[in-house]
Short mmCIF file of C-alpha atoms in Angstrom, two decimals:
data_model
loop_
_atom_site.label_atom_id
_atom_site.label_comp_id
_atom_site.label_asym_id
_atom_site.label_seq_id
_atom_site.Cartn_x
_atom_site.Cartn_y
_atom_site.Cartn_z
CA UNK A 115 8.04 -23.94 212.91
CA UNK A 116 4.68 -22.29 213.47
CA UNK A 117 3.98 -24.66 216.39
CA UNK A 118 7.26 -23.67 218.01
CA UNK A 119 6.50 -20.00 217.57
CA UNK A 120 3.04 -20.49 219.02
CA UNK A 121 4.56 -22.13 222.13
CA UNK A 122 7.02 -19.25 222.46
CA UNK A 123 4.28 -16.64 222.30
CA UNK A 124 2.06 -18.54 224.76
CA UNK A 125 4.98 -18.95 227.13
CA UNK A 126 5.64 -15.20 227.05
CA UNK A 127 1.96 -14.43 227.71
CA UNK A 128 2.02 -16.52 230.90
CA UNK A 129 5.39 -15.49 232.30
CA UNK A 130 6.25 -12.02 231.09
CA UNK A 131 3.59 -9.89 232.90
CA UNK A 132 5.92 -7.86 235.13
CA UNK A 133 6.04 -4.05 234.93
CA UNK A 134 8.27 -2.82 232.20
CA UNK A 135 7.87 -5.93 230.09
CA UNK A 136 6.46 -4.10 227.05
CA UNK A 137 9.86 -3.59 225.34
CA UNK A 138 10.42 -7.36 225.25
CA UNK A 139 6.95 -7.74 223.70
CA UNK A 140 7.84 -5.20 221.04
CA UNK A 141 11.08 -7.06 220.34
CA UNK A 142 9.20 -10.36 220.08
CA UNK A 143 6.74 -8.74 217.71
CA UNK A 144 9.55 -7.56 215.44
CA UNK A 145 11.13 -11.00 215.39
CA UNK A 146 7.84 -12.69 214.57
CA UNK A 147 7.14 -10.24 211.78
CA UNK A 148 10.34 -11.41 210.11
CA UNK A 149 9.71 -15.13 210.67
CA UNK A 150 5.97 -15.40 209.95
CA UNK A 151 4.63 -15.47 206.39
CA UNK A 152 2.62 -12.43 205.31
CA UNK A 153 -1.05 -12.61 206.33
CA UNK A 154 -0.44 -15.28 209.02
CA UNK A 155 -3.41 -15.54 211.43
CA UNK A 156 -0.96 -15.93 214.29
CA UNK A 157 0.48 -12.53 213.57
CA UNK A 158 -2.90 -11.00 214.38
CA UNK A 159 -2.79 -12.50 217.89
CA UNK A 160 0.35 -10.63 218.92
CA UNK A 161 -0.37 -7.51 221.00
CA UNK A 162 0.76 -4.34 219.26
CA UNK A 163 0.60 -1.08 221.24
CA UNK A 164 0.78 0.95 218.07
CA UNK A 165 -2.44 -0.69 216.86
CA UNK A 166 -4.56 0.64 219.80
CA UNK A 167 -7.59 2.66 218.67
CA UNK A 168 -6.87 6.32 218.07
CA UNK A 169 -9.55 7.39 220.56
CA UNK A 170 -7.82 5.36 223.30
CA UNK A 171 -4.45 6.95 222.58
CA UNK A 172 -6.06 10.43 222.61
CA UNK A 173 -7.97 9.79 225.83
CA UNK A 174 -4.75 8.74 227.55
CA UNK A 175 -3.21 12.05 226.57
CA UNK A 176 -6.19 14.39 227.23
CA UNK A 177 -5.62 17.27 229.63
CA UNK A 178 -8.38 19.61 230.91
CA UNK A 179 -6.94 22.34 228.67
CA UNK A 180 -7.00 20.10 225.60
CA UNK A 181 -10.53 18.80 226.25
CA UNK A 182 -11.93 22.27 226.81
CA UNK A 183 -10.13 23.63 223.74
CA UNK A 184 -11.45 20.78 221.59
CA UNK A 185 -15.03 21.55 222.61
CA UNK A 186 -14.42 25.27 222.08
CA UNK A 187 -13.26 24.63 218.54
CA UNK A 188 -16.28 22.40 217.86
CA UNK A 189 -18.45 25.39 218.78
CA UNK A 190 -16.64 27.69 216.34
CA UNK A 191 -13.79 29.03 218.44
CA UNK A 192 -13.59 32.82 218.92
CA UNK A 193 -16.12 33.37 216.11
CA UNK A 194 -18.60 30.89 217.62
CA UNK A 195 -21.34 31.15 220.24
CA UNK A 196 -18.90 31.51 223.14
CA UNK A 197 -16.78 34.33 221.77
CA UNK A 198 -13.18 34.87 222.93
CA UNK A 199 -11.78 33.37 226.14
CA UNK A 200 -11.58 35.71 229.11
CA UNK A 201 -9.82 33.41 231.59
CA UNK A 202 -7.39 30.50 231.68
CA UNK A 203 -8.51 26.97 232.55
CA UNK A 204 -8.89 26.79 236.34
CA UNK A 205 -9.81 24.06 238.80
CA UNK A 206 -13.30 24.32 240.25
CA UNK A 207 -15.29 21.95 242.50
CA UNK A 208 -15.62 18.57 240.76
CA UNK A 209 -13.62 19.59 237.65
CA UNK A 210 -12.28 22.46 235.55
CA UNK A 211 -13.68 25.57 233.89
CA UNK A 212 -12.80 28.22 231.37
CA UNK A 213 -14.75 31.45 231.01
CA UNK A 214 -15.60 32.99 227.64
CA UNK A 215 -17.34 36.19 226.64
CA UNK A 216 -20.73 34.46 226.30
CA UNK A 217 -20.53 31.34 228.44
CA UNK A 218 -18.42 28.78 230.28
CA UNK A 219 -17.05 25.36 229.42
CA UNK A 220 -16.74 22.82 232.24
CA UNK A 221 -14.77 19.57 232.14
CA UNK A 222 -14.10 16.47 234.19
CA UNK A 223 -12.93 13.03 233.07
CA UNK A 224 -16.31 11.57 234.07
CA UNK A 225 -18.52 14.12 232.33
CA UNK A 226 -16.45 15.40 229.41
CA UNK A 227 -16.35 19.03 228.27
CA UNK A 228 -19.68 20.86 227.94
CA UNK A 229 -20.64 24.48 227.60
CA UNK A 230 -23.22 26.29 229.71
CA UNK A 231 -24.84 29.25 227.97
CA UNK A 232 -27.81 31.45 228.65
CA UNK A 233 -30.64 30.97 229.53
CA UNK A 234 -29.04 28.36 231.84
CA UNK A 235 -25.80 30.11 232.81
CA UNK A 236 -27.23 32.73 235.17
CA UNK A 237 -29.37 30.12 236.92
CA UNK A 238 -26.42 27.73 237.22
CA UNK A 239 -24.11 30.38 238.64
CA UNK A 240 -26.80 31.52 241.05
CA UNK A 241 -27.03 28.02 242.53
CA UNK A 242 -23.26 27.74 242.95
CA UNK A 243 -22.27 26.33 239.54
CA UNK A 244 -20.28 23.07 239.77
CA UNK A 245 -20.37 23.16 243.60
CA UNK A 246 -24.17 23.17 243.59
CA UNK A 247 -26.58 20.26 243.82
CA UNK A 248 -26.70 20.23 240.01
CA UNK A 249 -23.07 19.17 239.62
CA UNK A 250 -21.23 19.46 236.30
CA UNK A 251 -23.01 19.61 232.92
CA UNK A 252 -23.22 16.31 231.05
CA UNK A 253 -24.74 17.55 227.78
CA UNK A 254 -25.29 20.57 225.65
CA UNK A 255 -28.71 22.26 225.77
CA UNK A 256 -31.42 20.71 223.59
CA UNK A 257 -35.12 21.14 222.86
CA UNK A 258 -37.65 18.80 224.48
CA UNK A 259 -41.43 18.44 224.65
CA UNK A 260 -43.63 21.55 224.65
CA UNK A 261 -40.67 23.54 223.30
CA UNK A 262 -38.77 23.44 226.60
CA UNK A 263 -35.02 23.92 226.44
CA UNK A 264 -33.23 21.34 228.59
CA UNK A 265 -29.69 20.82 229.82
CA UNK A 266 -28.52 17.73 231.66
CA UNK A 267 -26.30 17.95 234.73
CA UNK A 268 -24.69 15.21 236.79
CA UNK A 269 -27.43 15.25 239.46
CA UNK A 270 -30.31 16.98 237.69
CA UNK A 271 -31.90 18.36 234.57
CA UNK A 272 -32.74 22.02 234.11
CA UNK A 273 -35.78 22.97 232.03
CA UNK A 274 -36.37 26.45 230.63
CA UNK A 275 -39.31 28.12 228.90
CA UNK A 276 -40.02 31.83 228.51
CA UNK A 277 -42.97 31.52 230.87
CA UNK A 278 -41.34 29.48 233.64
CA UNK A 279 -37.68 30.42 233.53
CA UNK A 280 -35.07 27.84 234.47
CA UNK A 281 -36.24 25.15 236.92
CA UNK A 282 -34.37 22.04 238.05
CA UNK A 283 -35.65 18.50 238.70
CA UNK A 284 -33.55 16.08 240.76
CA UNK A 285 -33.01 12.47 241.73
CA UNK A 286 -36.03 10.18 242.31
CA UNK A 287 -38.38 12.98 241.29
CA UNK A 288 -36.54 13.32 237.98
CA UNK A 289 -36.73 9.56 237.42
CA UNK A 290 -40.50 9.60 237.99
CA UNK A 291 -40.92 12.71 235.82
CA UNK A 292 -39.05 11.07 232.94
CA UNK A 293 -41.10 7.88 233.36
CA UNK A 294 -44.21 10.04 232.86
CA UNK A 295 -42.80 11.48 229.63
CA UNK A 296 -40.83 14.46 230.93
CA UNK A 297 -41.87 17.83 229.55
CA UNK A 298 -43.86 16.09 226.79
CA UNK A 299 -45.81 14.02 229.33
CA UNK A 300 -48.77 14.43 231.63
CA UNK A 301 -46.99 16.68 234.14
CA UNK A 302 -46.01 19.39 231.65
CA UNK A 303 -43.00 21.62 232.28
CA UNK A 304 -41.52 22.40 235.72
CA UNK A 305 -42.75 25.69 237.17
CA UNK A 306 -40.87 25.60 240.50
CA UNK A 307 -37.66 23.73 241.28
CA UNK A 308 -37.54 21.09 243.98
CA UNK A 309 -37.89 22.73 247.38
CA UNK A 310 -38.41 21.77 251.00
CA UNK A 311 -41.96 20.77 251.90
CA UNK A 312 -43.95 21.71 254.98
CA UNK A 313 -42.77 18.58 256.80
CA UNK A 314 -39.09 17.80 257.50
CA UNK A 315 -37.54 15.48 254.93
CA UNK A 316 -40.19 16.14 252.27
CA UNK A 317 -39.28 17.61 248.87
CA UNK A 318 -41.77 19.09 246.41
CA UNK A 319 -41.40 19.93 242.71
CA UNK A 320 -44.12 21.86 240.89
CA UNK A 321 -45.14 21.38 237.25
CA UNK A 322 -47.64 23.05 234.96
CA UNK A 323 -50.05 20.10 235.34
CA UNK A 324 -49.30 18.73 238.79
CA UNK A 325 -46.78 18.34 241.58
CA UNK A 326 -44.48 15.55 242.73
CA UNK A 327 -43.90 14.89 246.44
CA UNK A 328 -40.85 12.91 247.56
CA UNK A 329 -39.76 11.46 250.88
CA UNK A 330 -37.41 8.55 251.58
CA UNK A 331 -40.24 6.47 253.06
CA UNK A 332 -42.91 7.12 250.41
CA UNK A 333 -40.87 7.68 247.24
CA UNK A 334 -41.73 10.14 244.46
CA UNK A 335 -45.51 10.38 243.84
CA UNK A 336 -47.27 12.77 241.50
CA UNK A 337 -50.69 14.32 242.21
CA UNK A 338 -52.75 15.97 239.49
CA UNK A 339 -56.13 17.45 238.67
CA UNK A 340 -59.02 17.64 241.10
CA UNK A 341 -57.27 15.40 243.62
CA UNK A 342 -54.35 17.86 243.70
CA UNK A 343 -56.74 20.78 244.22
CA UNK A 344 -58.37 19.00 247.17
CA UNK A 345 -55.00 18.03 248.66
CA UNK A 346 -53.76 21.62 248.54
CA UNK A 347 -56.96 22.89 250.21
CA UNK A 348 -56.39 20.43 253.04
CA UNK A 349 -52.85 21.68 253.60
CA UNK A 350 -51.00 19.12 251.46
CA UNK A 351 -48.32 17.15 253.32
CA UNK A 352 -48.93 19.15 256.53
CA UNK A 353 -52.54 17.94 256.65
CA UNK A 354 -53.65 15.01 258.75
CA UNK A 355 -53.87 12.67 255.73
CA UNK A 356 -50.08 12.90 255.18
CA UNK A 357 -48.09 12.12 252.02
CA UNK A 358 -49.17 10.16 248.93
CA UNK A 359 -48.19 6.50 249.14
CA UNK A 360 -49.51 5.34 245.75
CA UNK A 361 -50.18 6.67 242.26
CA UNK A 362 -53.65 7.78 241.23
CA UNK A 363 -55.70 4.96 239.71
CA UNK A 364 -59.04 4.59 238.01
CA UNK A 365 -61.95 2.93 239.83
CA UNK A 366 -65.55 2.05 239.10
CA UNK A 367 -66.66 5.35 240.65
CA UNK A 368 -63.92 7.64 239.31
CA UNK A 369 -60.35 7.99 240.60
CA UNK A 370 -58.55 7.23 243.84
CA UNK A 371 -55.19 8.07 245.37
CA UNK A 372 -53.97 6.70 248.70
CA UNK A 373 -52.17 8.71 251.36
CA UNK A 374 -50.55 7.80 254.67
CA UNK A 375 -53.75 8.07 256.72
CA UNK A 376 -56.59 8.29 254.20
CA UNK A 377 -57.43 8.23 250.50
CA UNK A 378 -58.75 10.97 248.24
CA UNK A 379 -61.48 9.76 245.91
CA UNK A 380 -62.87 11.61 242.90
CA UNK A 381 -66.45 10.31 242.84
CA UNK A 382 -68.15 11.15 239.56
CA UNK A 383 -71.75 10.74 240.74
CA UNK A 384 -71.08 13.18 243.60
CA UNK A 385 -69.12 15.55 241.34
CA UNK A 386 -66.37 16.06 243.87
CA UNK A 387 -63.28 14.72 245.62
CA UNK A 388 -63.74 13.33 249.12
CA UNK A 389 -61.57 12.07 251.97
CA UNK A 390 -62.19 8.42 252.74
CA UNK A 391 -60.86 6.49 255.75
CA UNK A 392 -61.29 2.77 256.29
CA UNK A 393 -62.94 2.36 259.67
CA UNK A 394 -60.62 1.70 262.61
CA UNK A 395 -60.38 2.59 266.29
CA UNK A 396 -57.37 3.58 268.34
CA UNK A 397 -57.88 3.27 272.11
CA UNK A 398 -55.78 4.53 275.00
CA UNK A 399 -56.21 5.34 278.69
CA UNK A 400 -56.22 9.09 279.37
CA UNK A 401 -54.00 10.85 281.83
CA UNK A 402 -55.52 13.43 284.12
CA UNK A 403 -53.76 16.07 281.99
CA UNK A 404 -55.76 14.87 278.95
CA UNK A 405 -59.08 15.71 280.65
CA UNK A 406 -58.29 18.78 282.79
CA UNK A 407 -61.77 20.34 282.53
CA UNK A 408 -64.01 17.27 282.50
CA UNK A 409 -62.43 15.33 285.36
CA UNK A 410 -61.70 16.36 288.94
CA UNK A 411 -61.09 14.59 292.21
CA UNK A 412 -64.26 12.99 293.50
CA UNK A 413 -65.75 12.15 290.09
CA UNK A 414 -67.34 8.67 290.01
CA UNK A 415 -64.96 7.28 287.35
CA UNK A 416 -61.19 7.90 287.58
CA UNK A 417 -59.04 8.38 284.44
CA UNK A 418 -57.92 4.74 284.69
CA UNK A 419 -61.53 3.70 284.10
CA UNK A 420 -61.90 5.83 280.98
CA UNK A 421 -60.68 5.46 277.41
CA UNK A 422 -59.96 7.92 274.60
CA UNK A 423 -61.15 6.57 271.25
CA UNK A 424 -59.88 7.92 267.96
CA UNK A 425 -62.13 6.91 265.07
CA UNK A 426 -63.37 8.16 261.68
CA UNK A 427 -66.77 9.66 260.91
CA UNK A 428 -68.51 11.05 257.82
CA UNK A 429 -68.85 14.84 258.01
CA UNK A 430 -71.62 17.09 256.71
CA UNK A 431 -69.34 18.08 253.83
CA UNK A 432 -69.05 14.45 252.71
CA UNK A 433 -65.46 13.93 253.88
CA UNK A 434 -64.31 11.43 256.46
CA UNK A 435 -62.57 12.98 259.46
CA UNK A 436 -61.00 11.64 262.63
CA UNK A 437 -62.68 12.34 265.94
CA UNK A 438 -61.75 11.74 269.57
CA UNK A 439 -64.25 10.83 272.26
CA UNK A 440 -63.79 9.93 275.96
CA UNK A 441 -65.97 7.09 277.31
CA UNK A 442 -66.06 4.55 280.10
CA UNK A 443 -63.82 1.55 279.35
CA UNK A 444 -66.73 -0.90 279.47
CA UNK A 445 -68.69 0.84 276.68
CA UNK A 446 -65.87 1.05 274.11
CA UNK A 447 -67.34 -1.79 271.96
CA UNK A 448 -70.77 -0.10 271.83
CA UNK A 449 -69.38 3.31 270.86
CA UNK A 450 -67.16 1.70 268.26
CA UNK A 451 -70.16 -0.10 266.75
CA UNK A 452 -72.39 2.95 266.46
CA UNK A 453 -69.65 5.00 264.77
CA UNK A 454 -68.81 2.14 262.40
CA UNK A 455 -72.45 1.71 261.35
CA UNK A 456 -72.97 5.45 260.98
CA UNK A 457 -69.96 5.79 258.67
CA UNK A 458 -70.97 2.75 256.63
CA UNK A 459 -74.41 4.31 256.10
CA UNK A 460 -72.93 7.76 255.28
CA UNK A 461 -74.75 9.12 258.34
CA UNK A 462 -73.19 12.54 258.94
CA UNK A 463 -71.72 13.94 262.16
CA UNK A 464 -70.59 17.55 262.62
CA UNK A 465 -67.56 17.09 264.91
CA UNK A 466 -66.24 14.81 267.63
CA UNK A 467 -64.07 16.31 270.38
CA UNK A 468 -63.66 15.76 274.12
CA UNK A 469 -65.59 18.44 275.99
CA UNK A 470 -62.23 19.65 277.34
CA UNK A 471 -61.93 21.52 274.04
CA UNK A 472 -64.75 23.69 275.38
CA UNK A 473 -63.25 23.90 278.89
CA UNK A 474 -65.80 21.43 280.18
CA UNK A 475 -68.80 23.61 279.25
CA UNK A 476 -71.72 21.45 278.11
CA UNK A 477 -73.51 24.51 276.73
CA UNK A 478 -70.50 25.55 274.64
CA UNK A 479 -70.09 22.00 273.36
CA UNK A 480 -73.78 21.82 272.38
CA UNK A 481 -73.61 25.22 270.66
CA UNK A 482 -70.66 23.92 268.58
CA UNK A 483 -72.76 20.90 267.50
CA UNK A 484 -70.17 18.63 269.08
CA UNK A 485 -70.67 14.91 269.65
CA UNK A 486 -69.23 13.89 273.03
CA UNK A 487 -69.59 11.51 275.96
CA UNK A 488 -67.68 11.78 279.27
CA UNK A 489 -68.00 15.02 281.23
CA UNK A 490 -68.11 14.97 285.03
CA UNK A 491 -70.75 17.65 285.61
CA UNK A 492 -74.23 18.41 286.88
CA UNK A 493 -77.27 18.06 284.60
CA UNK A 494 -77.54 21.12 282.41
CA UNK A 495 -80.47 23.12 283.79
CA UNK A 496 -80.46 21.16 287.09
CA UNK A 497 -77.51 21.98 289.39
CA UNK A 498 -78.63 19.45 292.01
CA UNK A 499 -78.27 16.28 289.95
CA UNK A 500 -75.15 14.57 288.62
CA UNK A 501 -75.28 13.99 284.85
CA UNK A 502 -75.07 10.47 283.45
CA UNK A 503 -72.14 11.77 281.38
CA UNK A 504 -70.13 11.81 284.61
CA UNK A 505 -70.08 8.00 284.42
CA UNK A 506 -68.86 7.92 280.80
CA UNK A 507 -71.73 5.69 279.62
CA UNK A 508 -73.83 8.33 277.86
CA UNK A 509 -73.33 10.05 274.51
CA UNK A 510 -74.79 13.19 272.90
CA UNK A 511 -74.80 13.16 269.08
CA UNK A 512 -75.17 16.16 266.74
CA UNK A 513 -76.41 18.43 269.51
CA UNK A 514 -77.76 21.21 267.25
CA UNK A 515 -79.79 18.96 264.94
CA UNK A 516 -81.05 17.02 267.97
CA UNK A 517 -82.00 19.55 270.67
CA UNK A 518 -82.27 18.99 274.43
CA UNK A 519 -85.60 20.26 275.80
CA UNK A 520 -86.34 21.32 279.39
CA UNK A 521 -89.48 22.82 280.91
CA UNK A 522 -88.21 26.31 280.22
CA UNK A 523 -85.54 26.17 277.52
CA UNK A 524 -84.30 24.45 274.39
CA UNK A 525 -80.56 23.73 274.18
CA UNK A 526 -78.57 24.84 272.30
CA UNK A 527 -79.98 28.28 271.45
CA UNK A 528 -81.18 28.52 267.85
CA UNK A 529 -81.92 24.81 267.48
CA UNK A 530 -85.72 25.16 267.86
CA UNK A 531 -86.22 24.61 264.14
CA UNK A 532 -85.15 20.99 264.70
CA UNK A 533 -88.01 20.36 267.11
CA UNK A 534 -90.06 19.59 264.00
CA UNK A 535 -88.98 15.96 263.70
CA UNK A 536 -91.13 15.33 260.64
CA UNK A 537 -88.89 17.58 258.55
CA UNK A 538 -85.93 15.22 258.41
CA UNK A 539 -82.62 16.91 257.61
CA UNK A 540 -79.01 15.65 257.61
CA UNK A 541 -77.68 14.82 261.05
CA UNK A 542 -81.10 14.36 262.68
CA UNK A 543 -81.63 11.12 264.59
CA UNK A 544 -84.87 9.45 263.55
CA UNK A 545 -86.44 6.11 264.34
CA UNK A 546 -84.86 3.32 262.28
CA UNK A 547 -81.81 5.21 260.98
CA UNK A 548 -78.26 3.86 261.38
CA UNK A 549 -77.70 5.51 264.76
CA UNK A 550 -81.05 4.84 266.45
CA UNK A 551 -81.24 1.30 265.07
CA UNK A 552 -77.74 0.46 266.30
CA UNK A 553 -78.30 1.98 269.75
CA UNK A 554 -81.61 0.19 270.15
CA UNK A 555 -79.95 -3.08 269.18
CA UNK A 556 -77.26 -2.47 271.79
CA UNK A 557 -79.85 -1.78 274.48
CA UNK A 558 -79.08 1.94 274.79
CA UNK A 559 -82.41 3.80 275.21
CA UNK A 560 -82.93 7.13 273.42
CA UNK A 561 -83.76 10.30 275.34
CA UNK A 562 -86.42 11.21 272.77
CA UNK A 563 -88.91 9.09 274.74
CA UNK A 564 -88.91 11.42 277.77
CA UNK A 565 -91.69 13.96 278.46
CA UNK A 566 -89.11 16.65 277.88
CA UNK A 567 -87.22 14.96 275.05
CA UNK A 568 -83.46 14.93 274.74
CA UNK A 569 -83.08 14.03 271.07
CA UNK A 570 -79.26 13.97 271.19
CA UNK A 571 -78.90 11.62 274.17
CA UNK A 572 -78.33 7.86 274.52
CA UNK A 573 -77.09 5.97 277.57
CA UNK A 574 -76.40 2.37 278.49
CA UNK A 575 -78.88 2.47 281.41
CA UNK A 576 -81.55 4.75 279.91
CA UNK A 577 -80.80 7.68 282.25
#
């Protein structure tokens, strides 16, 4: 008999799946309960709607009003923290809400019913409540690390302390913050909610012990300590080094963090943080509009015969910077080599700009201690002779520390102290250093050998 009943039940399970079939299942259940012996294992296999878990039956029947009322009663009803209701349940963006004397309760099927009280309520309402980027609440408020009060929302968490007020952390930044330990971790508590950075598409969140920068291309990256201080002085994401692309890491010399166009390195022996750039060169042919003051019709080399090099150099302050210099196309390898060797030897250079920055004035460029090459002009101090710089195969380096001497003057003004070449100071070219040694090896004679020395000058033909 049991085998027959089993076949009957199995047959019903296969065939009777149409809508409205539940009454027949109930009828079959009743019949089986009469036929099967008490405690039969087969009886336990028969679906029984009445045996569904209580929570399932309640969930199927929950309305926004019932869910909100249930949470209200859990909190003590009219005598609890919320006080009496002051509004009915109303639909709001993404869910429902009821207002009470001392707070609100919000509900949606996805988030459940949760209250929002002070110190979060004013902040939440100010952002737009459930219509804001926070979304609906997904928890009650709780205490986290460093005594911060926290409330979770669908798209964010809001942290509050007496000293910082309420501040929100979102999305990928929140994920990184939590991975670092949240308010109990190395970043401390949020002190400024996520806000737009100085560059389109960048978001920044500030914490008591650092900041997190986020962009879709670089992800969420924290910066802390002395590296953060340096980054902010440079202009942060608006600076030429760009956004962080890696987390800070320890090294043999201290700490390092990589950015889009450079790294910041905390070097213990130097007691500071410095910009470092791996040596590279970018080369392009200038347009006439790129060199409006240093080129004119009739110059011996047209723009098509020149190149603009962008390359790094070590500055007097110890940082690497990017410079731009205009040279003849044929001497690009030599100029690249001297800059590469200078940087590798930490040989410092003040600045590197095309002389167009100084409207083509050689005297202004020298006074600014600017390293430059091409400039279609007469020899400074001799209006009858075309300068070798007009051909793009001569370079002047650190013009203040390496003066240019004529029969009557020393250029630039104020550089006479550097005529004492025995008192070697940073930026001075001396026999055997990285610059002079490289130039000599390339066959570029130094102007220091002339009767009226030009300590800043090298050229491919010795002129």
